PDB file of C-alpha atoms and ligand atoms in Angstrom:
ATOM      1  CA  UNK A 231     -13.942   2.091 -35.132  1.00  0.00           C
ATOM      2  CA  UNK A 232     -13.275   1.824 -31.295  1.00  0.00           C
ATOM      3  CA  UNK A 233     -15.661   3.876 -29.388  1.00  0.00           C
ATOM      4  CA  UNK A 234     -13.301   6.237 -27.418  1.00  0.00           C
ATOM      5  CA  UNK A 235     -16.030   6.594 -24.735  1.00  0.00           C
ATOM      6  CA  UNK A 236     -16.455   3.004 -24.278  1.00  0.00           C
ATOM      7  CA  UNK A 237     -12.791   2.480 -23.655  1.00  0.00           C
ATOM      8  CA  UNK A 238     -12.783   5.429 -21.384  1.00  0.00           C
ATOM      9  CA  UNK A 239     -15.729   3.906 -19.297  1.00  0.00           C
ATOM     10  CA  UNK A 240     -13.977   0.626 -18.959  1.00  0.00           C
ATOM     11  CA  UNK A 241     -10.852   1.936 -17.172  1.00  0.00           C
ATOM     12  CA  UNK A 242     -10.653   1.596 -13.662  1.00  0.00           C
ATOM     13  CA  UNK A 243      -9.451   4.793 -12.102  1.00  0.00           C
ATOM     14  CA  UNK A 244      -7.210   4.562  -8.889  1.00  0.00           C
ATOM     15  CA  UNK A 245      -6.261   7.554  -6.779  1.00  0.00           C
ATOM     16  CA  UNK A 246      -3.073   8.328  -4.733  1.00  0.00           C
ATOM     17  CA  UNK A 247      -5.004   7.904  -1.480  1.00  0.00           C
ATOM     18  CA  UNK A 248      -6.419   4.625  -2.635  1.00  0.00           C
ATOM     19  CA  UNK A 249      -2.989   3.278  -3.514  1.00  0.00           C
ATOM     20  CA  UNK A 250      -1.369   4.596  -0.231  1.00  0.00           C
ATOM     21  CA  UNK A 251      -4.192   2.655   1.730  1.00  0.00           C
ATOM     22  CA  UNK A 252      -3.852  -0.507  -0.258  1.00  0.00           C
ATOM     23  CA  UNK A 253      -0.226  -0.379   0.450  1.00  0.00           C
ATOM     24  CA  UNK A 254      -0.805   0.273   4.217  1.00  0.00           C
ATOM     25  CA  UNK A 255      -3.257  -2.620   4.286  1.00  0.00           C
ATOM     26  CA  UNK A 256      -0.290  -4.766   2.944  1.00  0.00           C
ATOM     27  CA  UNK A 257       2.021  -3.677   5.812  1.00  0.00           C
ATOM     28  CA  UNK A 258       1.816  -6.800   7.989  1.00  0.00           C
ATOM     29  CA  UNK A 259       2.762  -8.813   4.805  1.00  0.00           C
ATOM     30  CA  UNK A 260       5.582  -6.417   3.933  1.00  0.00           C
ATOM     31  CA  UNK A 261       6.992  -6.564   7.363  1.00  0.00           C
ATOM     32  CA  UNK A 262       6.682 -10.332   7.518  1.00  0.00           C
ATOM     33  CA  UNK A 263       8.881 -10.485   4.209  1.00  0.00           C
ATOM     34  CA  UNK A 264      11.331  -7.917   5.824  1.00  0.00           C
ATOM     35  CA  UNK A 265      13.384  -6.844   2.824  1.00  0.00           C
ATOM     36  CA  UNK A 266      16.653  -4.951   3.278  1.00  0.00           C
ATOM     37  CA  UNK A 267      16.523  -3.745  -0.217  1.00  0.00           C
ATOM     38  CA  UNK A 268      13.756  -2.516  -2.436  1.00  0.00           C
ATOM     39  CA  UNK A 269      14.224  -2.870  -6.242  1.00  0.00           C
ATOM     40  CA  UNK A 270      11.986  -0.465  -8.021  1.00  0.00           C
ATOM     41  CA  UNK A 271      11.009  -1.372 -11.474  1.00  0.00           C
ATOM     42  CA  UNK A 272      10.711   1.948 -13.029  1.00  0.00           C
ATOM     43  CA  UNK A 273       8.644   3.758 -14.013  1.00  0.00           C
ATOM     44  CA  UNK A 274       5.395   2.083 -12.683  1.00  0.00           C
ATOM     45  CA  UNK A 275       7.070   0.924  -9.500  1.00  0.00           C
ATOM     46  CA  UNK A 276       8.580   4.414  -8.659  1.00  0.00           C
ATOM     47  CA  UNK A 277       5.596   5.748  -6.363  1.00  0.00           C
ATOM     48  CA  UNK A 278       4.597   2.352  -4.876  1.00  0.00           C
ATOM     49  CA  UNK A 279       8.309   1.885  -3.887  1.00  0.00           C
ATOM     50  CA  UNK A 280       8.277   5.049  -1.872  1.00  0.00           C
ATOM     51  CA  UNK A 281       5.030   4.062  -0.053  1.00  0.00           C
ATOM     52  CA  UNK A 282       6.296   0.703   0.508  1.00  0.00           C
ATOM     53  CA  UNK A 283       9.452   2.128   2.182  1.00  0.00           C
ATOM     54  CA  UNK A 284       7.274   4.287   4.519  1.00  0.00           C
ATOM     55  CA  UNK A 285       5.293   1.182   5.630  1.00  0.00           C
ATOM     56  CA  UNK A 286       8.555  -0.731   6.321  1.00  0.00           C
ATOM     57  CA  UNK A 287      10.014   2.091   8.362  1.00  0.00           C
ATOM     58  CA  UNK A 288      11.056   0.993  11.806  1.00  0.00           C
ATOM     59  CA  UNK A 289      11.841   3.622  14.666  1.00  0.00           C
ATOM     60  CA  UNK A 290      15.416   4.253  15.123  1.00  0.00           C
ATOM     61  CA  UNK A 291      16.390   2.169  12.174  1.00  0.00           C
ATOM     62  CA  UNK A 292      17.550   3.483   8.904  1.00  0.00           C
ATOM     63  CA  UNK A 293      15.195   3.492   5.824  1.00  0.00           C
ATOM     64  CA  UNK A 294      15.221   0.404   3.622  1.00  0.00           C
ATOM     65  CA  UNK A 295      17.485   1.105   0.607  1.00  0.00           C
ATOM     66  CA  UNK A 296      15.939   1.554  -2.897  1.00  0.00           C
ATOM     67  CA  UNK A 297      17.522   0.606  -6.062  1.00  0.00           C
ATOM     68  CA  UNK A 298      16.070   1.020  -9.436  1.00  0.00           C
ATOM     69  CA  UNK A 299      15.939  -0.904 -12.629  1.00  0.00           C
ATOM     70  CA  UNK A 300      14.172   0.426 -15.778  1.00  0.00           C
ATOM     71  CA  UNK A 301      12.677  -2.231 -18.154  1.00  0.00           C
ATOM     72  CA  UNK A 302      10.307  -1.626 -21.166  1.00  0.00           C
ATOM     73  CA  UNK A 303       8.089  -4.197 -23.009  1.00  0.00           C
ATOM     74  CA  UNK A 304       8.148  -4.300 -26.687  1.00  0.00           C
ATOM     75  CA  UNK A 305       6.040  -6.374 -29.059  1.00  0.00           C
ATOM     76  CA  UNK A 306       8.449  -8.962 -30.523  1.00  0.00           C
ATOM     77  CA  UNK A 307       6.802  -8.646 -33.960  1.00  0.00           C
ATOM     78  CA  UNK A 308       8.413 -11.230 -36.244  1.00  0.00           C
ATOM     79  CA  UNK A 309      10.922 -12.391 -33.833  1.00  0.00           C
ATOM     80  CA  UNK A 310      11.544 -16.141 -33.407  1.00  0.00           C
ATOM     81  CA  UNK A 311      13.105 -16.987 -30.113  1.00  0.00           C
ATOM     82  CA  UNK A 312      12.940 -19.952 -27.654  1.00  0.00           C
ATOM     83  CA  UNK A 313      13.905 -17.813 -24.578  1.00  0.00           C
ATOM     84  CA  UNK A 314      11.335 -17.622 -21.829  1.00  0.00           C
ATOM     85  CA  UNK A 315      12.228 -14.163 -21.369  1.00  0.00           C
ATOM     86  CA  UNK A 316      10.808 -13.197 -24.884  1.00  0.00           C
ATOM     87  CA  UNK A 317       7.472 -15.040 -24.897  1.00  0.00           C
ATOM     88  CA  UNK A 318       4.997 -12.820 -26.759  1.00  0.00           C
ATOM     89  CA  UNK A 319       6.773  -9.666 -25.734  1.00  0.00           C
ATOM     90  CA  UNK A 320      10.415  -8.549 -25.588  1.00  0.00           C
ATOM     91  CA  UNK A 321      11.815  -6.972 -22.402  1.00  0.00           C
ATOM     92  CA  UNK A 322      14.409  -4.385 -22.988  1.00  0.00           C
ATOM     93  CA  UNK A 323      16.626  -3.035 -20.023  1.00  0.00           C
ATOM     94  CA  UNK A 324      17.517   0.556 -20.048  1.00  0.00           C
ATOM     95  CA  UNK A 325      18.899   0.552 -16.540  1.00  0.00           C
ATOM     96  CA  UNK A 326      20.166  -2.155 -14.163  1.00  0.00           C
ATOM     97  CA  UNK A 327      21.662  -2.627 -10.973  1.00  0.00           C
ATOM     98  CA  UNK A 328      25.320  -1.219 -10.596  1.00  0.00           C
ATOM     99  CA  UNK A 329      27.711  -3.919  -9.220  1.00  0.00           C
ATOM    100  CA  UNK A 330      30.846  -1.819  -9.972  1.00  0.00           C
ATOM    101  CA  UNK A 331      31.185  -0.497  -6.357  1.00  0.00           C
ATOM    102  CA  UNK A 332      31.219  -3.822  -4.935  1.00  0.00           C
ATOM    103  CA  UNK A 333      27.561  -4.111  -4.089  1.00  0.00           C
ATOM    104  CA  UNK A 334      26.293  -7.717  -4.585  1.00  0.00           C
ATOM    105  CA  UNK A 335      23.074  -9.510  -4.089  1.00  0.00           C
ATOM    106  CA  UNK A 336      24.666 -11.985  -1.758  1.00  0.00           C
ATOM    107  CA  UNK A 337      22.809 -12.078   1.678  1.00  0.00           C
ATOM    108  CA  UNK A 338      20.096  -9.674   0.932  1.00  0.00           C
ATOM    109  CA  UNK A 339      16.349  -9.910   1.302  1.00  0.00           C
ATOM    110  CA  UNK A 340      15.325  -8.177  -2.009  1.00  0.00           C
ATOM    111  CA  UNK A 341      11.714  -7.223  -2.769  1.00  0.00           C
ATOM    112  CA  UNK A 342      10.847  -6.058  -6.358  1.00  0.00           C
ATOM    113  CA  UNK A 343       8.232  -3.380  -6.465  1.00  0.00           C
ATOM    114  CA  UNK A 344       6.037  -2.612  -9.534  1.00  0.00           C
ATOM    115  CA  UNK A 345       2.533  -1.375  -9.858  1.00  0.00           C
ATOM    116  CA  UNK A 346       0.817  -4.221 -11.889  1.00  0.00           C
ATOM    117  CA  UNK A 347       1.337  -7.950 -12.670  1.00  0.00           C
ATOM    118  CA  UNK A 348      -0.412  -8.014 -15.901  1.00  0.00           C
ATOM    119  CA  UNK A 349       1.186 -10.753 -18.244  1.00  0.00           C
ATOM    120  CA  UNK A 350       3.955 -11.454 -15.875  1.00  0.00           C
ATOM    121  CA  UNK A 351       6.478 -10.895 -18.475  1.00  0.00           C
ATOM    122  CA  UNK A 352       8.364  -8.234 -16.856  1.00  0.00           C
ATOM    123  CA  UNK A 353       8.473  -9.743 -13.492  1.00  0.00           C
ATOM    124  CA  UNK A 354       9.587 -13.103 -14.710  1.00  0.00           C
ATOM    125  CA  UNK A 355      12.322 -11.249 -16.729  1.00  0.00           C
ATOM    126  CA  UNK A 356      13.516  -9.363 -13.643  1.00  0.00           C
ATOM    127  CA  UNK A 357      13.512 -12.304 -11.395  1.00  0.00           C
ATOM    128  CA  UNK A 358      15.452 -14.373 -13.988  1.00  0.00           C
ATOM    129  CA  UNK A 359      18.040 -11.770 -14.611  1.00  0.00           C
ATOM    130  CA  UNK A 360      18.620 -11.109 -10.739  1.00  0.00           C
ATOM    131  CA  UNK A 361      18.998 -14.809 -10.146  1.00  0.00           C
ATOM    132  CA  UNK A 362      21.389 -15.080 -13.008  1.00  0.00           C
ATOM    133  CA  UNK A 363      23.456 -12.184 -11.484  1.00  0.00           C
ATOM    134  CA  UNK A 364      23.457 -13.973  -8.178  1.00  0.00           C
ATOM    135  CA  UNK A 365      24.700 -17.104  -9.491  1.00  0.00           C
ATOM    136  CA  UNK A 366      27.572 -15.494 -11.086  1.00  0.00           C
ATOM    137  CA  UNK A 367      28.273 -13.557  -7.894  1.00  0.00           C
ATOM    138  CA  UNK A 368      28.140 -16.917  -5.934  1.00  0.00           C
ATOM    139  CA  UNK A 369      30.538 -18.660  -8.323  1.00  0.00           C
ATOM    140  CA  UNK A 370      33.076 -15.708  -8.086  1.00  0.00           C
ATOM    141  CA  UNK A 371      32.923 -15.967  -4.311  1.00  0.00           C
ATOM    142  CA  UNK A 372      33.144 -19.926  -4.366  1.00  0.00           C
ATOM    143  CA  UNK A 373      29.841 -20.308  -2.523  1.00  0.00           C
ATOM    144  CA  UNK A 374      26.716 -22.203  -3.505  1.00  0.00           C
ATOM    145  CA  UNK A 375      23.506 -19.992  -4.347  1.00  0.00           C
ATOM    146  CA  UNK A 376      21.598 -22.132  -1.492  1.00  0.00           C
ATOM    147  CA  UNK A 377      24.208 -20.896   1.033  1.00  0.00           C
ATOM    148  CA  UNK A 378      24.036 -17.200  -0.258  1.00  0.00           C
ATOM    149  CA  UNK A 379      21.327 -16.080   2.067  1.00  0.00           C
ATOM    150  CA  UNK A 380      19.703 -14.215  -0.619  1.00  0.00           C
ATOM    151  CA  UNK A 381      15.719 -14.225  -0.873  1.00  0.00           C
ATOM    152  CA  UNK A 382      13.782 -12.514  -3.615  1.00  0.00           C
ATOM    153  CA  UNK A 383      10.189 -11.359  -3.196  1.00  0.00           C
ATOM    154  CA  UNK A 384       7.714  -9.317  -5.151  1.00  0.00           C
ATOM    155  CA  UNK A 385       5.312  -6.536  -4.241  1.00  0.00           C
ATOM    156  CA  UNK A 386       2.447  -5.343  -6.690  1.00  0.00           C
ATOM    157  CA  UNK A 387      -0.359  -2.985  -6.127  1.00  0.00           C
ATOM    158  CA  UNK A 388      -2.460  -5.128  -8.479  1.00  0.00           C
ATOM    159  CA  UNK A 389      -2.227  -8.503  -9.897  1.00  0.00           C
ATOM    160  CA  UNK A 390      -4.536  -9.250 -12.813  1.00  0.00           C
ATOM    161  CA  UNK A 391      -6.589 -12.465 -12.658  1.00  0.00           C
ATOM    162  CA  UNK A 392      -5.648 -13.802 -16.183  1.00  0.00           C
ATOM    163  CA  UNK A 393      -3.579 -16.431 -17.657  1.00  0.00           C
ATOM    164  CA  UNK A 394       0.128 -15.260 -17.646  1.00  0.00           C
ATOM    165  CA  UNK A 395       2.716 -15.411 -20.301  1.00  0.00           C
ATOM    166  CA  UNK A 396       5.433 -16.370 -17.892  1.00  0.00           C
ATOM    167  CA  UNK A 397       5.712 -18.097 -14.644  1.00  0.00           C
ATOM    168  CA  UNK A 398       7.684 -17.148 -11.393  1.00  0.00           C
ATOM    169  CA  UNK A 399       9.843 -19.720  -9.526  1.00  0.00           C
ATOM    170  CA  UNK A 400       8.056 -21.327  -6.612  1.00  0.00           C
ATOM    171  CA  UNK A 401      10.709 -19.765  -4.157  1.00  0.00           C
ATOM    172  CA  UNK A 402       9.092 -16.460  -5.096  1.00  0.00           C
ATOM    173  CA  UNK A 403       5.549 -17.233  -6.028  1.00  0.00           C
ATOM    174  CA  UNK A 404       4.323 -18.198  -2.618  1.00  0.00           C
ATOM    175  CA  UNK A 405       2.305 -16.946   0.359  1.00  0.00           C
ATOM    176  CA  UNK A 406       5.287 -15.002   1.984  1.00  0.00           C
ATOM    177  CA  UNK A 407       7.330 -13.844  -1.034  1.00  0.00           C
ATOM    178  CA  UNK A 408       4.620 -12.846  -3.500  1.00  0.00           C
ATOM    179  CA  UNK A 409       2.525  -9.886  -2.342  1.00  0.00           C
ATOM    180  CA  UNK A 410      -0.140  -8.311  -4.378  1.00  0.00           C
ATOM    181  CA  UNK A 411      -2.308  -5.677  -2.476  1.00  0.00           C
ATOM    182  CA  UNK A 412      -5.124  -6.718  -4.594  1.00  0.00           C
ATOM    183  CA  UNK A 413      -6.219  -9.426  -7.256  1.00  0.00           C
ATOM    184  CA  UNK A 414      -8.255  -7.647  -9.951  1.00  0.00           C
ATOM    185  CA  UNK A 415      -9.995  -8.575 -13.041  1.00  0.00           C
ATOM    186  CA  UNK A 416      -8.312  -8.234 -16.288  1.00  0.00           C
ATOM    187  CA  UNK A 417      -9.274  -4.439 -16.836  1.00  0.00           C
ATOM    188  CA  UNK A 418      -7.083  -1.474 -17.673  1.00  0.00           C
ATOM    189  CA  UNK A 419      -6.058   0.484 -14.638  1.00  0.00           C
ATOM    190  CA  UNK A 420      -5.479   4.238 -14.855  1.00  0.00           C
ATOM    191  CA  UNK A 421      -2.804   5.036 -12.253  1.00  0.00           C
ATOM    192  CA  UNK A 422      -2.766   8.754 -11.088  1.00  0.00           C
ATOM    193  CA  UNK A 423       1.013   9.275 -11.987  1.00  0.00           C
ATOM    194  CA  UNK A 424       0.058   8.806 -15.636  1.00  0.00           C
ATOM    195  CA  UNK A 425      -2.669  11.395 -15.591  1.00  0.00           C
ATOM    196  CA  UNK A 426      -2.491  14.797 -17.125  1.00  0.00           C
ATOM    197  CA  UNK A 427      -5.464  15.954 -15.362  1.00  0.00           C
ATOM    198  CA  UNK A 428      -5.334  14.757 -11.685  1.00  0.00           C
ATOM    199  CA  UNK A 429      -8.631  16.562 -10.799  1.00  0.00           C
ATOM    200  CA  UNK A 430     -10.686  14.560 -13.425  1.00  0.00           C
ATOM    201  CA  UNK A 431      -8.727  11.465 -12.588  1.00  0.00           C
ATOM    202  CA  UNK A 432      -9.426  11.762  -8.786  1.00  0.00           C
ATOM    203  CA  UNK A 433     -13.179  12.486  -9.449  1.00  0.00           C
ATOM    204  CA  UNK A 434     -13.391   9.335 -11.606  1.00  0.00           C
ATOM    205  CA  UNK A 435     -11.673   7.196  -8.931  1.00  0.00           C
ATOM    206  CA  UNK A 436     -13.999   8.662  -6.253  1.00  0.00           C
ATOM    207  CA  UNK A 437     -17.085   7.855  -8.411  1.00  0.00           C
ATOM    208  CA  UNK A 438     -15.686   4.341  -8.932  1.00  0.00           C
ATOM    209  CA  UNK A 439     -15.149   4.052  -5.186  1.00  0.00           C
ATOM    210  CA  UNK A 440     -11.409   3.808  -5.754  1.00  0.00           C
ATOM    211  CA  UNK A 441     -10.507   6.678  -3.402  1.00  0.00           C
ATOM    212  CA  UNK A 442      -9.850   6.579   0.458  1.00  0.00           C
ATOM    213  CA  UNK A 443     -11.692   3.517   1.925  1.00  0.00           C
ATOM    214  CA  UNK A 444     -14.941   4.448   3.649  1.00  0.00           C
ATOM    215  CA  UNK A 445     -17.267   2.329   5.697  1.00  0.00           C
ATOM    216  CA  UNK A 446     -20.970   1.863   4.889  1.00  0.00           C
ATOM    217  CA  UNK A 447     -21.609   5.182   6.985  1.00  0.00           C
ATOM    218  CA  UNK A 448     -19.086   6.992   4.899  1.00  0.00           C
ATOM    219  CA  UNK A 449     -16.566   7.210   7.747  1.00  0.00           C
ATOM    220  CA  UNK A 450     -13.018   6.791   7.177  1.00  0.00           C
ATOM    221  CA  UNK A 451     -11.552   3.242   7.824  1.00  0.00           C
ATOM    222  CA  UNK A 452      -8.045   3.577   9.359  1.00  0.00           C
TER     223      UNK A 452
HETATM  224  P1  5GP B 798       3.525  -7.220 -17.786  1.00  0.00           P
HETATM  225  O1  5GP B 798       2.611  -7.595 -18.752  1.00  0.00           O
HETATM  226  O2  5GP B 798       4.998  -7.567 -17.871  1.00  0.00           O
HETATM  227  O3  5GP B 798       2.947  -7.936 -16.349  1.00  0.00           O
HETATM  228  O4  5GP B 798       3.302  -5.712 -17.376  1.00  0.00           O
HETATM  229  C1  5GP B 798       4.302  -4.793 -17.993  1.00  0.00           C
HETATM  230  C2  5GP B 798       3.842  -3.445 -17.683  1.00  0.00           C
HETATM  231  O5  5GP B 798       2.737  -2.963 -18.487  1.00  0.00           O
HETATM  232  C3  5GP B 798       3.364  -2.978 -16.378  1.00  0.00           C
HETATM  233  O6  5GP B 798       4.569  -2.753 -15.459  1.00  0.00           O
HETATM  234  C4  5GP B 798       2.672  -1.710 -16.631  1.00  0.00           C
HETATM  235  O7  5GP B 798       3.586  -0.643 -16.857  1.00  0.00           O
HETATM  236  C5  5GP B 798       1.970  -1.984 -17.970  1.00  0.00           C
HETATM  237  N1  5GP B 798       0.501  -2.373 -17.628  1.00  0.00           N
HETATM  238  C6  5GP B 798       0.012  -3.680 -17.690  1.00  0.00           C
HETATM  239  N2  5GP B 798      -1.306  -3.405 -17.405  1.00  0.00           N
HETATM  240  C7  5GP B 798      -1.432  -2.115 -17.024  1.00  0.00           C
HETATM  241  C8  5GP B 798      -2.594  -1.632 -16.733  1.00  0.00           C
HETATM  242  O8  5GP B 798      -4.014  -2.004 -16.528  1.00  0.00           O
HETATM  243  N3  5GP B 798      -2.526  -0.180 -16.422  1.00  0.00           N
HETATM  244  C9  5GP B 798      -1.551   0.499 -16.769  1.00  0.00           C
HETATM  245  N4  5GP B 798      -1.520   1.874 -16.464  1.00  0.00           N
HETATM  246  N5  5GP B 798      -0.323  -0.123 -17.072  1.00  0.00           N
HETATM  247  C10 5GP B 798      -0.272  -1.577 -17.328  1.00  0.00           C
END
């Protein structure tokens, strides 16, 4: 039988403050990518996306737009598939972008936001599907994808250092377009929005050094 305490002890607890500061730390890279549209991968990307928008805010300019997609990962038990999108696990869309009001991906700098890049299955799926949508929209307009002026990027709070189940294209997986606030070992991360007991959660995060960053004299680092 699995030792519940062992599992509990192996989890890395992260506080809201810590996530806020990790995203603040990423601000130069976020501003360099300079998105005009944030695509939130719900639900894990919901809170990080809102923080990202704060750190992209420019005085006297409107907030960067946020749109959401909802994807879930299911074990593809017994399924036989040659599709890259279904390696190991199957991604199911429950919500996608709405193009019915004339919105298109053409000409946008689009940053996908999620909390963690684990096996990379979800991010691979999301980028592949957005690229398919873009290709279709370009065909409809009679323009080449290269001339669309569309750029995709990714922001995650954590990227796990581990072999991934799927790759990202090189125009996305590069220094400018792929932004991970932290690379982390292959551990289970407990995010605050999943907690039923935020007091316990925050206490564990503080114990593990995953709350507000302090310097060696316990002063706040800004
Ligand atoms: P993927 O394996 O496709 O990269 O990640 C799929 C999803 O699994 C993530 O968006 C996240 O919701 C969940 N996930 C993966 N690793 C962790 C983790 O360490 N902690 C939590 N809370 N969720 C995770």
